[in-house]
PDB file of C-alpha atoms in Angstrom:
ATOM      1  CA  UNK M 242       4.847 -17.685 -53.392  1.00 47.00           C
ATOM      2  CA  UNK M 243       5.728 -17.939 -57.082  1.00 54.00           C
ATOM      3  CA  UNK M 244       6.227 -14.119 -57.133  1.00 74.00           C
ATOM      4  CA  UNK M 245       8.602 -14.186 -54.281  1.00 84.00           C
ATOM      5  CA  UNK M 246      12.101 -13.248 -55.053  1.00 92.00           C
ATOM      6  CA  UNK M 247      14.848 -16.155 -55.282  1.00 95.00           C
ATOM      7  CA  UNK M 248      17.340 -15.457 -52.483  1.00 97.00           C
ATOM      8  CA  UNK M 249      20.888 -17.054 -52.049  1.00 97.00           C
ATOM      9  CA  UNK M 250      22.309 -16.731 -48.436  1.00 98.00           C
ATOM     10  CA  UNK M 251      26.119 -16.642 -48.144  1.00 98.00           C
ATOM     11  CA  UNK M 252      27.434 -16.487 -44.402  1.00 97.00           C
ATOM     12  CA  UNK M 253      30.892 -15.855 -43.045  1.00 96.00           C
ATOM     13  CA  UNK M 254      32.372 -18.929 -41.083  1.00 96.00           C
ATOM     14  CA  UNK M 255      31.473 -17.313 -37.571  1.00 96.00           C
ATOM     15  CA  UNK M 256      28.726 -19.152 -35.546  1.00 97.00           C
ATOM     16  CA  UNK M 257      26.533 -15.887 -35.382  1.00 97.00           C
ATOM     17  CA  UNK M 258      26.600 -15.417 -39.198  1.00 97.00           C
ATOM     18  CA  UNK M 259      25.891 -19.333 -39.760  1.00 98.00           C
ATOM     19  CA  UNK M 260      23.035 -19.157 -37.208  1.00 97.00           C
ATOM     20  CA  UNK M 261      21.500 -16.296 -39.059  1.00 97.00           C
ATOM     21  CA  UNK M 262      21.820 -18.083 -42.401  1.00 97.00           C
ATOM     22  CA  UNK M 263      20.054 -21.074 -40.934  1.00 97.00           C
ATOM     23  CA  UNK M 264      17.167 -18.910 -39.743  1.00 97.00           C
ATOM     24  CA  UNK M 265      16.731 -16.900 -42.997  1.00 98.00           C
ATOM     25  CA  UNK M 266      16.736 -20.045 -45.037  1.00 97.00           C
ATOM     26  CA  UNK M 267      14.144 -21.644 -42.872  1.00 97.00           C
ATOM     27  CA  UNK M 268      11.951 -18.455 -43.318  1.00 96.00           C
ATOM     28  CA  UNK M 269      12.580 -17.697 -47.027  1.00 96.00           C
ATOM     29  CA  UNK M 270      13.974 -20.800 -48.639  1.00 95.00           C
ATOM     30  CA  UNK M 271      17.056 -20.874 -50.632  1.00 94.00           C
ATOM     31  CA  UNK M 272      18.164 -20.720 -54.197  1.00 95.00           C
ATOM     32  CA  UNK M 273      21.646 -21.222 -55.720  1.00 95.00           C
ATOM     33  CA  UNK M 274      23.510 -18.075 -56.347  1.00 93.00           C
ATOM     34  CA  UNK M 275      23.602 -18.618 -60.164  1.00 90.00           C
ATOM     35  CA  UNK M 276      19.694 -18.679 -60.050  1.00 92.00           C
ATOM     36  CA  UNK M 277      19.008 -15.954 -57.557  1.00 95.00           C
ATOM     37  CA  UNK M 278      17.548 -12.596 -57.978  1.00 95.00           C
ATOM     38  CA  UNK M 279      19.522 -11.479 -54.783  1.00 97.00           C
ATOM     39  CA  UNK M 280      22.476 -12.547 -52.905  1.00 98.00           C
ATOM     40  CA  UNK M 281      22.318 -11.993 -49.289  1.00 98.00           C
ATOM     41  CA  UNK M 282      25.838 -11.787 -47.562  1.00 97.00           C
ATOM     42  CA  UNK M 283      25.785 -12.281 -43.724  1.00 98.00           C
ATOM     43  CA  UNK M 284      28.968 -11.135 -41.767  1.00 96.00           C
ATOM     44  CA  UNK M 285      30.890  -8.026 -41.714  1.00 93.00           C
ATOM     45  CA  UNK M 286      32.684  -5.931 -44.449  1.00 90.00           C
ATOM     46  CA  UNK M 287      35.226  -8.727 -45.165  1.00 89.00           C
ATOM     47  CA  UNK M 288      32.211 -10.946 -46.025  1.00 94.00           C
ATOM     48  CA  UNK M 289      30.937  -8.413 -48.358  1.00 92.00           C
ATOM     49  CA  UNK M 290      34.391  -8.040 -50.097  1.00 90.00           C
ATOM     50  CA  UNK M 291      34.653 -11.777 -50.209  1.00 92.00           C
ATOM     51  CA  UNK M 292      31.207 -12.121 -51.950  1.00 95.00           C
ATOM     52  CA  UNK M 293      31.835  -9.236 -54.423  1.00 92.00           C
ATOM     53  CA  UNK M 294      35.010 -11.090 -55.350  1.00 91.00           C
ATOM     54  CA  UNK M 295      33.322 -14.325 -55.759  1.00 93.00           C
ATOM     55  CA  UNK M 296      30.821 -12.780 -58.357  1.00 93.00           C
ATOM     56  CA  UNK M 297      32.868 -10.107 -60.079  1.00 88.00           C
ATOM     57  CA  UNK M 298      32.019  -9.977 -63.686  1.00 83.00           C
ATOM     58  CA  UNK M 299      28.463 -11.019 -63.081  1.00 86.00           C
ATOM     59  CA  UNK M 300      26.896  -7.776 -61.665  1.00 81.00           C
ATOM     60  CA  UNK M 301      25.154  -9.699 -59.023  1.00 91.00           C
ATOM     61  CA  UNK M 302      22.646  -7.808 -56.853  1.00 95.00           C
ATOM     62  CA  UNK M 303      24.524  -8.244 -53.388  1.00 96.00           C
ATOM     63  CA  UNK M 304      22.805  -7.152 -50.220  1.00 97.00           C
ATOM     64  CA  UNK M 305      24.495  -7.348 -47.041  1.00 96.00           C
ATOM     65  CA  UNK M 306      23.342  -7.679 -43.389  1.00 97.00           C
ATOM     66  CA  UNK M 307      25.717  -7.157 -40.595  1.00 96.00           C
ATOM     67  CA  UNK M 308      26.698 -10.249 -38.665  1.00 96.00           C
ATOM     68  CA  UNK M 309      30.281  -9.221 -38.028  1.00 90.00           C
ATOM     69  CA  UNK M 310      32.353  -6.557 -36.158  1.00 82.00           C
ATOM     70  CA  UNK M 311      32.536  -3.917 -38.949  1.00 76.00           C
ATOM     71  CA  UNK M 312      29.594  -3.297 -41.111  1.00 82.00           C
ATOM     72  CA  UNK M 313      30.123  -0.137 -43.098  1.00 86.00           C
ATOM     73  CA  UNK M 314      29.116  -1.946 -46.231  1.00 89.00           C
ATOM     74  CA  UNK M 315      26.269  -3.746 -44.484  1.00 93.00           C
ATOM     75  CA  UNK M 316      22.748  -3.227 -43.600  1.00 94.00           C
ATOM     76  CA  UNK M 317      21.220  -3.744 -40.290  1.00 94.00           C
ATOM     77  CA  UNK M 318      20.371  -7.243 -39.529  1.00 96.00           C
ATOM     78  CA  UNK M 319      16.571  -7.868 -39.456  1.00 95.00           C
ATOM     79  CA  UNK M 320      14.893 -11.082 -40.289  1.00 96.00           C
ATOM     80  CA  UNK M 321      11.260  -9.873 -40.896  1.00 95.00           C
ATOM     81  CA  UNK M 322      10.060  -8.495 -44.307  1.00 95.00           C
ATOM     82  CA  UNK M 323      13.264  -9.385 -46.115  1.00 97.00           C
ATOM     83  CA  UNK M 324      11.707  -9.548 -49.638  1.00 96.00           C
ATOM     84  CA  UNK M 325      10.178  -6.100 -49.191  1.00 96.00           C
ATOM     85  CA  UNK M 326      13.512  -4.701 -48.040  1.00 96.00           C
ATOM     86  CA  UNK M 327      15.198  -6.069 -51.076  1.00 97.00           C
ATOM     87  CA  UNK M 328      12.503  -4.746 -53.408  1.00 96.00           C
ATOM     88  CA  UNK M 329      13.124  -1.165 -51.740  1.00 96.00           C
ATOM     89  CA  UNK M 330      16.794  -1.267 -51.642  1.00 96.00           C
ATOM     90  CA  UNK M 331      18.843   1.405 -53.503  1.00 94.00           C
ATOM     91  CA  UNK M 332      21.594   0.238 -55.616  1.00 93.00           C
ATOM     92  CA  UNK M 333      25.348   1.500 -55.483  1.00 90.00           C
ATOM     93  CA  UNK M 334      27.288   0.609 -58.559  1.00 90.00           C
ATOM     94  CA  UNK M 335      31.054   0.539 -58.309  1.00 91.00           C
ATOM     95  CA  UNK M 336      34.046  -0.446 -60.257  1.00 94.00           C
ATOM     96  CA  UNK M 337      37.062  -2.353 -58.999  1.00 95.00           C
ATOM     97  CA  UNK M 338      40.749  -1.590 -59.359  1.00 97.00           C
ATOM     98  CA  UNK M 339      42.882  -3.856 -61.452  1.00 98.00           C
ATOM     99  CA  UNK M 340      46.237  -4.578 -60.336  1.00 98.00           C
ATOM    100  CA  UNK M 341      49.156  -5.957 -62.389  1.00 98.00           C
ATOM    101  CA  UNK M 342      52.000  -6.751 -60.068  1.00 98.00           C
ATOM    102  CA  UNK M 343      55.592  -7.698 -61.700  1.00 98.00           C
ATOM    103  CA  UNK M 344      57.621  -9.605 -59.164  1.00 98.00           C
ATOM    104  CA  UNK M 345      61.304 -10.099 -58.848  1.00 97.00           C
ATOM    105  CA  UNK M 346      61.173 -13.638 -60.359  1.00 97.00           C
ATOM    106  CA  UNK M 347      59.854 -12.211 -63.638  1.00 97.00           C
ATOM    107  CA  UNK M 348      56.177 -13.253 -63.121  1.00 98.00           C
ATOM    108  CA  UNK M 349      53.311 -11.057 -63.577  1.00 98.00           C
ATOM    109  CA  UNK M 350      50.273 -11.248 -61.285  1.00 98.00           C
ATOM    110  CA  UNK M 351      46.853  -9.828 -62.012  1.00 97.00           C
ATOM    111  CA  UNK M 352      44.131  -9.238 -59.482  1.00 96.00           C
ATOM    112  CA  UNK M 353      41.132  -7.056 -58.575  1.00 96.00           C
ATOM    113  CA  UNK M 354      40.367  -4.949 -55.594  1.00 96.00           C
ATOM    114  CA  UNK M 355      36.891  -3.635 -54.462  1.00 93.00           C
ATOM    115  CA  UNK M 356      38.661  -1.376 -51.672  1.00 93.00           C
ATOM    116  CA  UNK M 357      42.147  -0.694 -52.370  1.00 97.00           C
ATOM    117  CA  UNK M 358      45.542  -1.775 -53.803  1.00 98.00           C
ATOM    118  CA  UNK M 359      48.386  -1.083 -51.166  1.00 98.00           C
ATOM    119  CA  UNK M 360      52.168  -1.377 -51.488  1.00 98.00           C
ATOM    120  CA  UNK M 361      53.722  -2.039 -48.210  1.00 98.00           C
ATOM    121  CA  UNK M 362      57.471  -2.678 -46.997  1.00 98.00           C
ATOM    122  CA  UNK M 363      58.417  -6.289 -46.197  1.00 98.00           C
ATOM    123  CA  UNK M 364      61.248  -5.655 -43.721  1.00 96.00           C
ATOM    124  CA  UNK M 365      62.545  -2.982 -41.378  1.00 95.00           C
ATOM    125  CA  UNK M 366      63.847  -0.999 -44.266  1.00 95.00           C
ATOM    126  CA  UNK M 367      61.540   1.688 -45.710  1.00 97.00           C
ATOM    127  CA  UNK M 368      60.292   1.376 -49.124  1.00 98.00           C
ATOM    128  CA  UNK M 369      61.531   3.530 -51.854  1.00 98.00           C
ATOM    129  CA  UNK M 370      59.068   4.165 -54.834  1.00 98.00           C
ATOM    130  CA  UNK M 371      58.945   6.038 -57.968  1.00 98.00           C
ATOM    131  CA  UNK M 372      55.529   7.035 -59.083  1.00 98.00           C
ATOM    132  CA  UNK M 373      54.122   7.653 -62.501  1.00 98.00           C
ATOM    133  CA  UNK M 374      50.565   8.679 -63.574  1.00 98.00           C
ATOM    134  CA  UNK M 375      49.518   8.334 -67.357  1.00 98.00           C
ATOM    135  CA  UNK M 376      53.187   7.788 -68.039  1.00 97.00           C
ATOM    136  CA  UNK M 377      54.509  10.954 -66.513  1.00 98.00           C
ATOM    137  CA  UNK M 378      56.821  10.942 -63.622  1.00 98.00           C
ATOM    138  CA  UNK M 379      55.060  12.623 -60.566  1.00 97.00           C
ATOM    139  CA  UNK M 380      57.449  11.621 -57.858  1.00 97.00           C
ATOM    140  CA  UNK M 381      60.839  10.441 -58.442  1.00 97.00           C
ATOM    141  CA  UNK M 382      61.331   8.971 -55.077  1.00 97.00           C
ATOM    142  CA  UNK M 383      58.978   8.313 -52.144  1.00 98.00           C
ATOM    143  CA  UNK M 384      60.544   6.896 -48.931  1.00 97.00           C
ATOM    144  CA  UNK M 385      57.577   5.469 -46.930  1.00 97.00           C
ATOM    145  CA  UNK M 386      56.257   2.395 -45.317  1.00 97.00           C
ATOM    146  CA  UNK M 387      53.911   2.092 -48.067  1.00 98.00           C
ATOM    147  CA  UNK M 388      51.159   3.776 -50.395  1.00 98.00           C
ATOM    148  CA  UNK M 389      47.482   3.039 -51.067  1.00 98.00           C
ATOM    149  CA  UNK M 390      45.196   3.640 -54.104  1.00 98.00           C
ATOM    150  CA  UNK M 391      41.652   3.224 -53.008  1.00 97.00           C
ATOM    151  CA  UNK M 392      38.226   3.099 -54.738  1.00 95.00           C
ATOM    152  CA  UNK M 393      35.639   5.569 -53.329  1.00 91.00           C
ATOM    153  CA  UNK M 394      33.923   2.800 -51.431  1.00 88.00           C
ATOM    154  CA  UNK M 395      37.386   1.894 -50.029  1.00 91.00           C
ATOM    155  CA  UNK M 396      38.315   5.372 -49.231  1.00 92.00           C
ATOM    156  CA  UNK M 397      36.538   4.835 -45.774  1.00 88.00           C
ATOM    157  CA  UNK M 398      38.611   1.834 -44.878  1.00 90.00           C
ATOM    158  CA  UNK M 399      42.269   1.384 -44.852  1.00 93.00           C
ATOM    159  CA  UNK M 400      42.776   4.698 -46.841  1.00 94.00           C
ATOM    160  CA  UNK M 401      41.075   6.744 -44.059  1.00 92.00           C
ATOM    161  CA  UNK M 402      43.010   5.056 -41.408  1.00 93.00           C
ATOM    162  CA  UNK M 403      46.150   6.150 -43.252  1.00 95.00           C
ATOM    163  CA  UNK M 404      44.742   9.901 -43.097  1.00 94.00           C
ATOM    164  CA  UNK M 405      43.737   9.769 -46.829  1.00 95.00           C
ATOM    165  CA  UNK M 406      40.632  11.719 -47.938  1.00 93.00           C
ATOM    166  CA  UNK M 407      37.086  10.166 -48.194  1.00 91.00           C
ATOM    167  CA  UNK M 408      35.899  10.288 -51.731  1.00 91.00           C
ATOM    168  CA  UNK M 409      32.078  10.387 -52.628  1.00 88.00           C
ATOM    169  CA  UNK M 410      30.848   7.620 -54.923  1.00 85.00           C
ATOM    170  CA  UNK M 411      30.273   9.966 -57.831  1.00 85.00           C
ATOM    171  CA  UNK M 412      33.258  11.949 -57.686  1.00 89.00           C
ATOM    172  CA  UNK M 413      35.226   9.928 -60.299  1.00 92.00           C
ATOM    173  CA  UNK M 414      38.349  10.175 -58.259  1.00 96.00           C
ATOM    174  CA  UNK M 415      40.853   7.769 -56.742  1.00 97.00           C
ATOM    175  CA  UNK M 416      42.730   8.702 -53.616  1.00 97.00           C
ATOM    176  CA  UNK M 417      46.513   8.040 -53.556  1.00 98.00           C
ATOM    177  CA  UNK M 418      47.507   8.056 -50.026  1.00 98.00           C
ATOM    178  CA  UNK M 419      51.110   7.530 -48.595  1.00 98.00           C
ATOM    179  CA  UNK M 420      51.617   5.501 -45.332  1.00 97.00           C
ATOM    180  CA  UNK M 421      54.071   7.029 -42.955  1.00 95.00           C
ATOM    181  CA  UNK M 422      56.099   9.053 -45.675  1.00 95.00           C
ATOM    182  CA  UNK M 423      59.598   9.989 -44.499  1.00 94.00           C
ATOM    183  CA  UNK M 424      60.583  11.736 -47.815  1.00 93.00           C
ATOM    184  CA  UNK M 425      59.181  14.057 -49.061  1.00 94.00           C
ATOM    185  CA  UNK M 426      57.936  15.043 -45.658  1.00 86.00           C
ATOM    186  CA  UNK M 427      55.203  17.265 -46.750  1.00 87.00           C
ATOM    187  CA  UNK M 428      53.449  15.170 -49.271  1.00 93.00           C
ATOM    188  CA  UNK M 429      50.231  13.941 -48.231  1.00 93.00           C
ATOM    189  CA  UNK M 430      49.060  12.133 -51.274  1.00 96.00           C
ATOM    190  CA  UNK M 431      47.007  13.052 -54.274  1.00 97.00           C
ATOM    191  CA  UNK M 432      43.467  12.835 -55.632  1.00 97.00           C
ATOM    192  CA  UNK M 433      43.612  11.234 -59.205  1.00 97.00           C
ATOM    193  CA  UNK M 434      40.965  10.929 -61.786  1.00 97.00           C
ATOM    194  CA  UNK M 435      39.356   7.669 -62.048  1.00 96.00           C
ATOM    195  CA  UNK M 436      40.763   7.320 -65.672  1.00 97.00           C
ATOM    196  CA  UNK M 437      44.441   7.481 -64.312  1.00 98.00           C
ATOM    197  CA  UNK M 438      46.732   4.733 -64.705  1.00 98.00           C
ATOM    198  CA  UNK M 439      49.235   4.685 -61.921  1.00 98.00           C
ATOM    199  CA  UNK M 440      52.590   2.849 -61.827  1.00 98.00           C
ATOM    200  CA  UNK M 441      54.893   2.216 -58.992  1.00 98.00           C
ATOM    201  CA  UNK M 442      58.411   1.382 -59.592  1.00 98.00           C
ATOM    202  CA  UNK M 443      60.154  -0.136 -56.604  1.00 98.00           C
ATOM    203  CA  UNK M 444      63.779   1.264 -56.163  1.00 98.00           C
ATOM    204  CA  UNK M 445      66.468  -0.800 -54.518  1.00 97.00           C
ATOM    205  CA  UNK M 446      64.081  -3.748 -54.555  1.00 96.00           C
ATOM    206  CA  UNK M 447      66.332  -6.312 -53.434  1.00 95.00           C
ATOM    207  CA  UNK M 448      67.504  -4.288 -50.449  1.00 96.00           C
ATOM    208  CA  UNK M 449      64.149  -2.867 -49.595  1.00 97.00           C
ATOM    209  CA  UNK M 450      61.615  -5.468 -50.580  1.00 98.00           C
ATOM    210  CA  UNK M 451      58.022  -4.500 -51.098  1.00 98.00           C
ATOM    211  CA  UNK M 452      54.662  -6.504 -51.281  1.00 98.00           C
ATOM    212  CA  UNK M 453      51.588  -5.401 -53.234  1.00 98.00           C
ATOM    213  CA  UNK M 454      48.104  -6.475 -51.939  1.00 98.00           C
ATOM    214  CA  UNK M 455      44.765  -6.034 -53.953  1.00 97.00           C
ATOM    215  CA  UNK M 456      42.148  -6.420 -51.065  1.00 93.00           C
ATOM    216  CA  UNK M 457      43.406  -9.754 -49.593  1.00 88.00           C
ATOM    217  CA  UNK M 458      45.675 -11.011 -52.605  1.00 94.00           C
ATOM    218  CA  UNK M 459      49.102 -10.356 -51.785  1.00 97.00           C
ATOM    219  CA  UNK M 460      52.077 -10.673 -54.166  1.00 98.00           C
ATOM    220  CA  UNK M 461      55.583 -10.454 -52.488  1.00 98.00           C
ATOM    221  CA  UNK M 462      58.723  -8.965 -53.736  1.00 98.00           C
ATOM    222  CA  UNK M 463      57.526  -6.638 -56.507  1.00 98.00           C
ATOM    223  CA  UNK M 464      59.488  -4.543 -58.592  1.00 98.00           C
ATOM    224  CA  UNK M 465      56.648  -2.650 -60.659  1.00 98.00           C
ATOM    225  CA  UNK M 466      52.874  -2.358 -59.997  1.00 98.00           C
ATOM    226  CA  UNK M 467      50.295  -0.949 -62.348  1.00 98.00           C
ATOM    227  CA  UNK M 468      46.823   0.089 -61.121  1.00 98.00           C
ATOM    228  CA  UNK M 469      43.913   1.429 -63.008  1.00 98.00           C
ATOM    229  CA  UNK M 470      40.048   1.373 -62.509  1.00 97.00           C
ATOM    230  CA  UNK M 471      38.457  -1.420 -64.646  1.00 96.00           C
ATOM    231  CA  UNK M 472      34.949   0.011 -65.869  1.00 94.00           C
ATOM    232  CA  UNK M 473      34.450  -3.019 -67.703  1.00 94.00           C
ATOM    233  CA  UNK M 474      33.239  -4.538 -64.592  1.00 94.00           C
ATOM    234  CA  UNK M 475      30.391  -3.236 -62.579  1.00 93.00           C
ATOM    235  CA  UNK M 476      29.609  -4.410 -58.981  1.00 92.00           C
ATOM    236  CA  UNK M 477      26.198  -3.737 -57.240  1.00 93.00           C
ATOM    237  CA  UNK M 478      25.608  -3.297 -53.679  1.00 93.00           C
ATOM    238  CA  UNK M 479      22.124  -2.961 -52.275  1.00 95.00           C
ATOM    239  CA  UNK M 480      21.363  -0.663 -49.267  1.00 94.00           C
ATOM    240  CA  UNK M 481      18.254   0.133 -47.388  1.00 94.00           C
ATOM    241  CA  UNK M 482      17.031   3.754 -48.189  1.00 92.00           C
ATOM    242  CA  UNK M 483      18.136   4.854 -44.708  1.00 85.00           C
ATOM    243  CA  UNK M 484      21.605   3.401 -45.285  1.00 79.00           C
ATOM    244  CA  UNK M 485      22.356   4.730 -48.603  1.00 82.00           C
ATOM    245  CA  UNK M 486      26.004   4.383 -49.243  1.00 84.00           C
ATOM    246  CA  UNK M 487      26.696   7.822 -50.980  1.00 84.00           C
ATOM    247  CA  UNK M 488      25.087   9.536 -47.966  1.00 84.00           C
ATOM    248  CA  UNK M 489      26.935   7.454 -45.390  1.00 82.00           C
ATOM    249  CA  UNK M 490      30.224   8.250 -47.207  1.00 84.00           C
ATOM    250  CA  UNK M 491      29.479  11.810 -47.101  1.00 83.00           C
ATOM    251  CA  UNK M 492      28.353  11.673 -43.520  1.00 84.00           C
ATOM    252  CA  UNK M 493      31.587   9.836 -42.466  1.00 83.00           C
ATOM    253  CA  UNK M 494      33.488  13.049 -43.278  1.00 81.00           C
ATOM    254  CA  UNK M 495      31.630  14.851 -40.594  1.00 86.00           C
ATOM    255  CA  UNK M 496      32.319  12.337 -37.961  1.00 79.00           C
ATOM    256  CA  UNK M 497      34.114  13.406 -35.064  1.00 73.00           C
TER     257      UNK M 497
END
């Protein structure tokens, strides 16, 4: 048993996830997250995002098992042979987006996103946004419900539901996807290099208030939002060989 990996188990608040955690702790013991070789997250994709946020900057080895409703980022839940599964798991290394949102009250809010940064209108009025990429104006005015900048892993989440492109993990691209664009009507978004620094300026911010959200951290009444990939931070997700994340992202493009 001395060679057995130290595993920390974290579970969503649901009964099914908590029950799974109790069973796995009884089978494999439990280590504190700071002392564990692996962290096993039990729940859905939301639990994986929460766990990644909790350990951002530590490059923890995080392995998810699906005990929730959505499990694109999770492995199949099985209790047997967990140490062997962890040893055989393949790593997907990701980088988060860093958001700096400047609000109307003069404050600056910084946050990180594993999936996406989104700007959304707060009222019945559509948002008006000016878009700059690496300091160059690319769109002087976008009238829309909102806009998304996604990571490759997040390209299959909210970005996909807004009809944005799915991006392979190794493509070094960030999808920029409008939400219900009204003007210009034919603009469907862009694919940006992962090095791009994207700035959104909110036009008529008092009349047309906009919020900015990095995953689940929301800032209301923003006037300017800056987004870039933060390559100083690496996140590691572990997947069973038959659930390799790169392959799943490619396969998702052929799902009908």
